[in-house]
GROMACS .gro file of C-alpha atoms in nm:
model
  432
    1MET     CA    1  15.068  19.558   8.950
    2GLY     CA    2  14.930  19.381   8.667
    3THR     CA    3  15.142  19.069   8.518
    4ASP     CA    4  15.180  19.226   8.188
    5ASP     CA    5  15.463  19.491   8.301
    6PRO     CA    6  15.801  19.401   8.409
    7SER     CA    7  15.824  19.502   8.798
    8PRO     CA    8  16.000  19.839   8.834
    9GLY     CA    9  16.192  19.673   9.121
   10VAL     CA   10  16.345  19.363   8.941
   11GLY     CA   11  16.463  19.102   9.165
   12GLY     CA   12  16.309  19.264   9.483
   13SER     CA   13  16.475  19.028   9.731
   14VAL     CA   14  16.815  19.050   9.553
   15ASP     CA   15  17.084  19.282   9.721
   16TYR     CA   16  17.204  19.459   9.414
   17ALA     CA   17  17.388  19.725   9.625
   18GLU     CA   18  17.613  19.444   9.754
   19ARG     CA   19  17.646  19.284   9.404
   20ALA     CA   20  17.768  19.648   9.272
   21ARG     CA   21  17.988  19.678   9.562
   22ASP     CA   22  18.160  19.351   9.463
   23HIS     CA   23  18.214  19.441   9.123
   24LEU     CA   24  18.331  19.806   9.198
   25GLY     CA   25  18.493  19.799   9.534
   26PHE     CA   26  18.277  20.113   9.652
   27SER     CA   27  17.922  20.199   9.679
   28ARG     CA   28  17.727  20.230   9.348
   29TRP     CA   29  17.585  20.548   9.468
   30TRP     CA   30  17.936  20.733   9.372
   31LEU     CA   31  17.860  20.667   9.034
   32ILE     CA   32  17.524  20.861   9.051
   33VAL     CA   33  17.715  21.137   9.236
   34ALA     CA   34  17.953  21.155   8.942
   35ALA     CA   35  17.663  21.141   8.684
   36VAL     CA   36  17.500  21.420   8.892
   37LEU     CA   37  17.805  21.640   8.883
   38ALA     CA   38  17.847  21.584   8.531
   39MET     CA   39  17.487  21.692   8.450
   40ALA     CA   40  17.495  21.979   8.666
   41VAL     CA   41  17.780  22.168   8.468
   42ILE     CA   42  17.628  22.098   8.141
   43SER     CA   43  17.324  22.259   8.214
   44PRO     CA   44  17.412  22.608   8.126
   45TYR     CA   45  17.408  22.509   7.754
   46GLN     CA   46  17.027  22.479   7.796
   47TYR     CA   47  16.933  22.693   8.071
   48VAL     CA   48  17.187  22.974   8.098
   49TRP     CA   49  17.172  23.067   7.717
   50SER     CA   50  16.900  23.334   7.752
   51SER     CA   51  17.132  23.527   8.023
   52ILE     CA   52  17.441  23.529   7.761
   53GLU     CA   53  17.271  23.568   7.437
   54GLY     CA   54  17.212  23.929   7.492
   55PRO     CA   55  17.566  24.043   7.588
   56LEU     CA   56  17.696  23.819   7.287
   57ALA     CA   57  17.452  23.989   7.023
   58ASN     CA   58  17.574  24.318   7.182
   59ASP     CA   59  17.940  24.242   7.133
   60LEU     CA   60  17.883  24.088   6.776
   61GLY     CA   61  17.687  24.410   6.694
   62ILE     CA   62  17.389  24.196   6.543
   63PRO     CA   63  16.997  24.196   6.623
   64LEU     CA   64  16.909  23.940   6.894
   65PRO     CA   65  16.697  23.733   6.662
   66GLN     CA   66  16.976  23.621   6.442
   67LEU     CA   67  17.081  23.409   6.762
   68GLY     CA   68  16.776  23.229   6.763
   69PHE     CA   69  16.925  22.962   6.530
   70VAL     CA   70  17.186  22.900   6.786
   71PHE     CA   71  16.954  22.713   7.049
   72THR     CA   72  16.787  22.529   6.776
   73LEU     CA   73  17.106  22.374   6.660
   74PHE     CA   74  17.200  22.294   7.033
   75VAL     CA   75  16.877  22.078   7.032
   76ILE     CA   76  16.932  21.926   6.714
   77PHE     CA   77  17.298  21.835   6.798
   78GLN     CA   78  17.224  21.712   7.158
   79ALA     CA   79  16.962  21.510   7.095
   80GLY     CA   80  17.094  21.367   6.746
   81SER     CA   81  17.467  21.293   6.871
   82GLN     CA   82  17.324  21.046   7.149
   83PHE     CA   83  17.261  20.719   6.924
   84PRO     CA   84  17.617  20.692   6.791
   85VAL     CA   85  17.726  20.792   7.144
   86GLY     CA   86  17.526  20.545   7.297
   87TRP     CA   87  17.627  20.262   7.089
   88TRP     CA   88  18.015  20.334   7.141
   89ARG     CA   89  17.939  20.349   7.509
   90ASP     CA   90  17.747  20.020   7.520
   91GLU     CA   91  18.047  19.850   7.339
   92HIS     CA   92  18.335  20.022   7.496
   93GLY     CA   93  18.228  20.182   7.821
   94PRO     CA   94  18.170  20.540   7.924
   95ARG     CA   95  18.538  20.653   8.029
   96ALA     CA   96  18.694  20.742   7.705
   97VAL     CA   97  18.383  20.910   7.541
   98THR     CA   98  18.315  21.112   7.860
   99LEU     CA   99  18.681  21.252   7.871
  100VAL     CA  100  18.589  21.362   7.493
  101ALA     CA  101  18.313  21.525   7.617
  102ALA     CA  102  18.507  21.726   7.874
  103VAL     CA  103  18.699  21.894   7.596
  104LEU     CA  104  18.388  21.938   7.370
  105ALA     CA  105  18.148  22.096   7.603
  106GLY     CA  106  18.404  22.270   7.850
  107GLY     CA  107  18.637  22.390   7.543
  108ALA     CA  108  18.346  22.507   7.341
  109TYR     CA  109  18.218  22.706   7.620
  110TYR     CA  110  18.551  22.881   7.668
  111LEU     CA  111  18.595  22.969   7.311
  112LEU     CA  112  18.259  23.144   7.297
  113ALA     CA  113  18.459  23.429   7.466
  114TYR     CA  114  18.651  23.458   7.154
  115ALA     CA  115  18.364  23.436   6.878
  116THR     CA  116  18.388  23.734   6.643
  117SER     CA  117  18.095  23.638   6.412
  118VAL     CA  118  17.758  23.468   6.421
  119TRP     CA  119  17.887  23.148   6.236
  120GLN     CA  120  18.141  23.088   6.509
  121LEU     CA  121  17.881  23.084   6.745
  122TYR     CA  122  17.675  22.840   6.553
  123VAL     CA  123  17.989  22.591   6.525
  124LEU     CA  124  18.069  22.628   6.893
  125TYR     CA  125  17.745  22.577   7.036
  126SER     CA  126  17.691  22.266   6.811
  127VAL     CA  127  18.031  22.123   6.917
  128GLY     CA  128  17.931  22.165   7.284
  129ALA     CA  129  17.609  22.033   7.230
  130VAL     CA  130  17.772  21.702   7.113
  131GLY     CA  131  17.965  21.721   7.460
  132VAL     CA  132  17.639  21.777   7.620
  133GLY     CA  133  17.481  21.493   7.453
  134ILE     CA  134  17.761  21.249   7.554
  135VAL     CA  135  17.728  21.346   7.922
  136TYR     CA  136  17.350  21.315   7.898
  137THR     CA  137  17.347  20.947   7.773
  138VAL     CA  138  17.633  20.839   7.972
  139ALA     CA  139  17.479  20.978   8.315
  140VAL     CA  140  17.125  20.863   8.240
  141ASN     CA  141  17.249  20.506   8.146
  142THR     CA  142  17.483  20.493   8.429
  143ALA     CA  143  17.160  20.482   8.647
  144ILE     CA  144  17.004  20.244   8.419
  145LYS     CA  145  17.285  19.961   8.413
  146TRP     CA  146  17.382  19.990   8.781
  147PHE     CA  147  17.028  20.029   8.946
  148PRO     CA  148  16.785  19.782   8.806
  149ASP     CA  149  16.603  19.828   9.145
  150ARG     CA  150  16.584  20.212   9.155
  151ARG     CA  151  16.585  20.333   8.803
  152GLY     CA  152  16.321  20.587   8.839
  153LEU     CA  153  16.494  20.736   9.143
  154THR     CA  154  16.856  20.724   8.999
  155THR     CA  155  16.747  20.874   8.637
  156GLY     CA  156  16.544  21.117   8.827
  157LEU     CA  157  16.857  21.238   9.036
  158GLY     CA  158  17.075  21.302   8.690
  159THR     CA  159  16.784  21.472   8.500
  160MET     CA  160  16.687  21.685   8.792
  161ALA     CA  161  17.072  21.798   8.809
  162PHE     CA  162  17.034  21.888   8.444
  163ALA     CA  163  16.728  22.102   8.516
  164GLY     CA  164  16.811  22.249   8.802
  165GLY     CA  165  17.210  22.271   8.789
  166ALA     CA  166  17.190  22.586   8.614
  167ALA     CA  167  17.054  22.748   8.931
  168LEU     CA  168  17.405  22.737   9.063
  169PHE     CA  169  17.520  22.933   8.735
  170VAL     CA  170  17.246  23.186   8.694
  171PRO     CA  171  17.340  23.438   8.990
  172PHE     CA  172  17.716  23.437   8.881
  173VAL     CA  173  17.628  23.508   8.510
  174ARG     CA  174  17.343  23.758   8.575
  175ALA     CA  175  17.592  23.947   8.796
  176ASN     CA  176  17.889  23.955   8.556
  177ALA     CA  177  17.717  23.901   8.183
  178THR     CA  178  17.790  24.252   8.085
  179VAL     CA  179  17.968  24.332   7.762
  180GLY     CA  180  18.259  24.394   7.949
  181ALA     CA  181  18.264  24.090   8.188
  182TYR     CA  182  18.086  23.819   7.999
  183GLY     CA  183  18.423  23.689   7.838
  184ASP     CA  184  18.555  23.616   8.181
  185VAL     CA  185  18.243  23.460   8.272
  186LEU     CA  186  18.223  23.223   7.955
  187ARG     CA  187  18.593  23.113   8.025
  188ALA     CA  188  18.551  23.059   8.380
  189MET     CA  189  18.249  22.837   8.312
  190GLY     CA  190  18.415  22.649   8.054
  191VAL     CA  191  18.685  22.543   8.285
  192ILE     CA  192  18.433  22.431   8.550
  193ILE     CA  193  18.246  22.226   8.267
  194ALA     CA  194  18.582  22.076   8.168
  195VAL     CA  195  18.710  21.980   8.493
  196ALA     CA  196  18.381  21.855   8.661
  197ILE     CA  197  18.343  21.612   8.342
  198LEU     CA  198  18.700  21.493   8.358
  199ILE     CA  199  18.636  21.404   8.738
  200ALA     CA  200  18.340  21.231   8.659
  201GLY     CA  201  18.490  21.049   8.363
  202PHE     CA  202  18.750  20.880   8.599
  203VAL     CA  203  18.463  20.745   8.841
  204LEU     CA  204  18.202  20.635   8.580
  205ARG     CA  205  18.235  20.281   8.440
  206ASP     CA  206  17.978  20.016   8.316
  207PRO     CA  207  17.899  19.651   8.482
  208PRO     CA  208  18.082  19.351   8.350
  209GLU     CA  209  17.889  19.091   8.142
  210SER     CA  210  17.836  18.877   8.468
  211TRP     CA  211  17.627  19.165   8.595
  212TYR     CA  212  17.375  19.133   8.317
  213ARG     CA  213  17.377  18.753   8.344
  214THR     CA  214  17.263  18.779   8.710
  215LEU     CA  215  17.019  19.035   8.586
  216ASP     CA  216  16.844  18.789   8.354
  217GLU     CA  217  16.852  18.510   8.613
  218ASP     CA  218  16.655  18.729   8.859
  219ARG     CA  219  16.390  18.855   8.628
  220THR     CA  220  16.055  18.681   8.712
  221VAL     CA  221  15.820  18.879   8.450
  222GLY     CA  222  15.876  19.086   8.157
  223SER     CA  223  16.180  19.071   7.910
  224ASP     CA  224  16.409  18.797   7.957
  225ALA     CA  225  16.676  18.944   7.701
  226ASP     CA  226  16.852  19.249   7.591
  227TYR     CA  227  16.713  19.397   7.284
  228SER     CA  228  16.957  19.545   6.994
  229SER     CA  229  16.843  19.857   6.840
  230ARG     CA  230  16.745  19.671   6.527
  231ALA     CA  231  16.520  19.455   6.728
  232MET     CA  232  16.367  19.717   6.935
  233LEU     CA  233  16.274  19.913   6.626
  234ARG     CA  234  16.101  19.616   6.474
  235THR     CA  235  15.830  19.635   6.780
  236TRP     CA  236  15.539  19.878   6.791
  237GLN     CA  237  15.589  19.958   7.141
  238PHE     CA  238  15.901  20.174   7.051
  239TRP     CA  239  15.718  20.365   6.784
  240LEU     CA  240  15.408  20.419   7.004
  241MET     CA  241  15.669  20.542   7.277
  242TYR     CA  242  15.829  20.760   7.006
  243ALA     CA  243  15.501  20.944   6.942
  244MET     CA  244  15.440  20.979   7.277
  245PHE     CA  245  15.781  21.128   7.329
  246VAL     CA  246  15.739  21.381   7.040
  247GLY     CA  247  15.399  21.485   7.183
  248VAL     CA  248  15.499  21.543   7.564
  249SER     CA  249  15.835  21.694   7.475
  250GLY     CA  250  15.664  21.940   7.204
  251ALA     CA  251  15.412  22.058   7.484
  252GLY     CA  252  15.670  22.086   7.753
  253LEU     CA  253  15.933  22.276   7.517
  254MET     CA  254  15.661  22.503   7.415
  255LEU     CA  255  15.576  22.607   7.775
  256THR     CA  256  15.931  22.614   7.842
  257ALA     CA  257  16.021  22.852   7.537
  258LYS     CA  258  15.700  23.069   7.532
  259ILE     CA  259  15.554  23.108   7.868
  260VAL     CA  260  15.688  23.467   7.915
  261SER     CA  261  15.576  23.574   7.572
  262PHE     CA  262  15.231  23.403   7.654
  263ALA     CA  263  15.189  23.574   7.962
  264GLN     CA  264  15.274  23.914   7.827
  265ALA     CA  265  15.040  23.840   7.515
  266MET     CA  266  14.743  23.759   7.776
  267GLU     CA  267  14.851  24.094   7.958
  268LEU     CA  268  14.954  23.955   8.267
  269ASP     CA  269  15.200  24.181   8.488
  270ALA     CA  270  15.574  24.155   8.437
  271VAL     CA  271  15.628  24.019   8.789
  272THR     CA  272  15.386  23.721   8.705
  273ALA     CA  273  15.592  23.659   8.372
  274THR     CA  274  15.911  23.672   8.537
  275LEU     CA  275  15.779  23.421   8.823
  276SER     CA  276  15.632  23.199   8.552
  277ALA     CA  277  15.978  23.144   8.403
  278THR     CA  278  16.146  23.107   8.733
  279LEU     CA  279  15.923  22.823   8.858
  280LEU     CA  280  15.971  22.620   8.548
  281PRO     CA  281  16.318  22.471   8.630
  282LEU     CA  282  16.224  22.439   8.988
  283ALA     CA  283  15.896  22.247   8.924
  284GLY     CA  284  16.063  22.042   8.639
  285GLY     CA  285  16.352  21.920   8.870
  286ALA     CA  286  16.114  21.840   9.146
  287GLY     CA  287  15.877  21.646   8.894
  288ARG     CA  288  16.189  21.421   8.756
  289LEU     CA  289  16.279  21.319   9.100
  290LEU     CA  290  15.930  21.275   9.268
  291LEU     CA  291  15.786  21.094   8.986
  292GLY     CA  292  16.080  20.879   8.909
  293GLU     CA  293  16.091  20.755   9.267
  294LEU     CA  294  15.689  20.683   9.256
  295SER     CA  295  15.775  20.513   8.913
  296ASP     CA  296  16.001  20.269   9.101
  297ARG     CA  297  15.704  20.152   9.326
  298VAL     CA  298  15.387  20.141   9.077
  299ASN     CA  299  15.306  20.020   8.746
  300ARG     CA  300  15.553  20.249   8.520
  301ARG     CA  301  15.303  20.294   8.218
  302VAL     CA  302  15.033  20.387   8.446
  303ALA     CA  303  15.263  20.663   8.616
  304MET     CA  304  15.340  20.770   8.247
  305ALA     CA  305  14.962  20.775   8.186
  306VAL     CA  306  14.881  20.985   8.470
  307SER     CA  307  15.164  21.212   8.453
  308PHE     CA  308  15.118  21.321   8.091
  309SER     CA  309  14.742  21.347   8.123
  310LEU     CA  310  14.798  21.598   8.412
  311CYS     CA  311  15.068  21.764   8.209
  312GLY     CA  312  14.802  21.852   7.935
  313LEU     CA  313  14.514  21.931   8.174
  314GLY     CA  314  14.768  22.168   8.365
  315LEU     CA  315  14.822  22.347   8.016
  316PHE     CA  316  14.449  22.390   7.944
  317ALA     CA  317  14.444  22.533   8.312
  318VAL     CA  318  14.726  22.791   8.234
  319VAL     CA  319  14.509  22.903   7.938
  320GLU     CA  320  14.186  22.955   8.124
  321PHE     CA  321  14.364  23.120   8.438
  322ALA     CA  322  14.548  23.356   8.187
  323ARG     CA  323  14.246  23.450   8.006
  324VAL     CA  324  14.059  23.561   8.336
  325GLY     CA  325  14.375  23.732   8.469
  326THR     CA  326  14.386  23.487   8.803
  327THR     CA  327  14.756  23.525   8.875
  328LEU     CA  328  14.820  23.295   9.142
  329ALA     CA  329  14.618  23.012   9.000
  330PHE     CA  330  14.806  23.073   8.651
  331LEU     CA  331  15.121  23.019   8.831
  332LEU     CA  332  15.008  22.709   9.013
  333SER     CA  333  14.894  22.590   8.675
  334VAL     CA  334  15.242  22.663   8.532
  335VAL     CA  335  15.400  22.447   8.817
  336VAL     CA  336  15.141  22.175   8.777
  337ALA     CA  337  15.206  22.133   8.373
  338THR     CA  338  15.575  22.149   8.444
  339PHE     CA  339  15.594  21.932   8.732
  340PHE     CA  340  15.400  21.642   8.523
  341TRP     CA  341  15.587  21.724   8.201
  342SER     CA  342  15.939  21.718   8.306
  343PRO     CA  343  15.914  21.332   8.427
  344GLN     CA  344  15.933  21.219   8.072
  345TYR     CA  345  16.312  21.235   8.100
  346THR     CA  346  16.299  20.989   8.398
  347LEU     CA  347  16.025  20.780   8.288
  348PHE     CA  348  16.105  20.693   7.926
  349PRO     CA  349  16.460  20.579   7.983
  350SER     CA  350  16.339  20.367   8.261
  351ILE     CA  351  16.078  20.181   8.062
  352VAL     CA  352  16.307  20.142   7.788
  353ALA     CA  353  16.533  19.929   8.021
  354ASP     CA  354  16.238  19.760   8.166
  355TYR     CA  355  16.118  19.651   7.802
  356TYR     CA  356  16.443  19.609   7.612
  357GLY     CA  357  16.705  19.552   7.866
  358GLU     CA  358  16.996  19.711   8.013
  359ALA     CA  359  17.298  19.614   7.832
  360ARG     CA  360  17.217  19.829   7.508
  361SER     CA  361  17.002  20.091   7.685
  362SER     CA  362  17.253  20.367   7.587
  363ALA     CA  363  17.188  20.324   7.221
  364ASN     CA  364  16.814  20.220   7.256
  365TYR     CA  365  16.713  20.512   7.466
  366ALA     CA  366  16.940  20.726   7.232
  367LEU     CA  367  16.698  20.643   6.954
  368LEU     CA  368  16.386  20.730   7.151
  369TYR     CA  369  16.536  21.059   7.272
  370SER     CA  370  16.598  21.180   6.916
  371GLY     CA  371  16.230  21.241   6.948
  372LYS     CA  372  16.322  21.559   7.128
  373MET     CA  373  16.448  21.705   6.817
  374TRP     CA  374  16.090  21.722   6.653
  375GLY     CA  375  15.942  21.799   6.991
  376GLY     CA  376  16.154  22.112   6.982
  377VAL     CA  377  16.052  22.201   6.625
  378PHE     CA  378  15.692  22.196   6.761
  379GLY     CA  379  15.778  22.380   7.072
  380GLY     CA  380  15.982  22.645   6.878
  381ALA     CA  381  15.893  22.719   6.520
  382VAL     CA  382  15.539  22.545   6.466
  383ALA     CA  383  15.408  22.704   6.765
  384GLY     CA  384  15.546  23.034   6.680
  385TRP     CA  385  15.381  22.989   6.342
  386ALA     CA  386  15.053  22.875   6.501
  387VAL     CA  387  15.059  23.161   6.736
  388THR     CA  388  15.021  23.388   6.427
  389VAL     CA  389  14.761  23.186   6.266
  390VAL     CA  390  14.519  23.069   6.564
  391GLY     CA  391  14.660  23.269   6.850
  392TRP     CA  392  14.821  23.224   7.187
  393PRO     CA  393  14.522  23.031   7.381
  394ALA     CA  394  14.460  22.778   7.070
  395THR     CA  395  14.816  22.715   7.033
  396PHE     CA  396  14.876  22.636   7.414
  397ARG     CA  397  14.545  22.420   7.412
  398ILE     CA  398  14.702  22.241   7.105
  399GLY     CA  399  15.017  22.146   7.314
  400GLY     CA  400  14.769  22.057   7.605
  401ALA     CA  401  14.591  21.810   7.366
  402LEU     CA  402  14.933  21.638   7.264
  403ALA     CA  403  15.018  21.573   7.608
  404VAL     CA  404  14.689  21.428   7.711
  405GLY     CA  405  14.705  21.233   7.372
  406ALA     CA  406  15.034  21.078   7.488
  407GLY     CA  407  14.902  21.001   7.844
  408LEU     CA  408  14.626  20.816   7.674
  409ALA     CA  409  14.846  20.622   7.454
  410ALA     CA  410  15.045  20.507   7.762
  411VAL     CA  411  14.754  20.292   7.868
  412LEU     CA  412  14.812  20.092   7.549
  413LEU     CA  413  15.188  19.994   7.623
  414ARG     CA  414  15.289  19.640   7.694
  415PRO     CA  415  15.619  19.464   7.698
  416PRO     CA  416  15.743  19.331   7.373
  417ALA     CA  417  15.805  18.967   7.293
  418SER     CA  418  16.061  18.815   7.577
  419ASP     CA  419  16.282  18.676   7.277
  420PRO     CA  420  16.426  18.956   7.065
  421ALA     CA  421  16.447  18.762   6.775
  422SER     CA  422  16.071  18.723   6.769
  423ALA     CA  423  16.015  19.115   6.769
  424GLY     CA  424  15.722  19.191   6.566
  425SER     CA  425  15.658  18.848   6.461
  426GLY     CA  426  15.315  18.819   6.677
  427ALA     CA  427  15.501  18.597   6.952
  428PRO     CA  428  15.287  18.616   7.283
  429VAL     CA  429  15.390  18.884   7.553
  430LYS     CA  430  15.504  18.671   7.843
  431GLY     CA  431  15.259  18.719   8.131
  432ASP     CA  432  14.950  18.753   7.890
   0.00000   0.00000   0.00000
């Protein structure tokens, strides 16, 4: 590993597990269990929506396309809420804000059963999205703060739960989400969401100040201090990562939202279209965990460069194999593209902590995560418009080019100046 990057396993000879036990009185892995539980139960907001929107539209007597804006609002509020939430959490700890998330996320899902107009769905799903955003930033940054030696693995576990947790709910929802029964489904899931987040909230906590001081003492390369969000915004590395985040998330969200429509437009059979959608969360969850663990052992930016480039190449392959109608190769390409796209949600929070420190990681990563909003705009509205102008193959190739571009950009990343006060001043990077 080059000397210009912080070691993923900072202080490799230090027993952080024992230090954490001294602070907590129990194994730090119980914090990850709590984070995984909370992330798993909020996953229906993003991944079960397609199963409940039909019954909701039928009950309200409105065309299904009128509900399309609901999911757009979810992405905006889920991503946009994370900076103020992250700032609060860094200043006051995770417990109070997590308890608020239980009320927002669980209560909004419960109240969906009583919605009588489309504007109520907009409001409830937006309120619930704020709860989802709270849980997301708390869970990811619990891993960042307590596991400086295993950032990739532990953030991978949490984000994998967000991707794959819906698998626990989908069979129940699909079996009962009829016009007559879906109200009970929504109420039951709302209660489950609220109770699980409440349990997690009583377990989760942040390290004391002495923990961060010992981290600074243990660092041998990379940033020696924690950056405020303002100082981080003055570094060119943040803006390069922001562009990368928008590009990769745009490519991946386009694939997630439109793979079934793409398969149908390319005249692939219905079974192939269904399988492609089924494989997405499985490949995504596996990619987050495995690439996250790998990034703890290798140069993190190299892992990003390889992962995002392979995502783009996978998208190119999706187009080519769909054009020739090779079903198995098409499905394999979908798996490859998703497997190497999804780790962005593990690799980016880890490298933000590598570069800018752990103490303010919640607010700092939240600023980067806001790029998901623009990625969602590309993956939804822009991609939909592009399909009408240049067609499906060219649109998916544009997504592939964005991902490859992000991979190439990762090669340029370097840690910022070791002193946050000198950010943007041209101070030399430690190790150069």
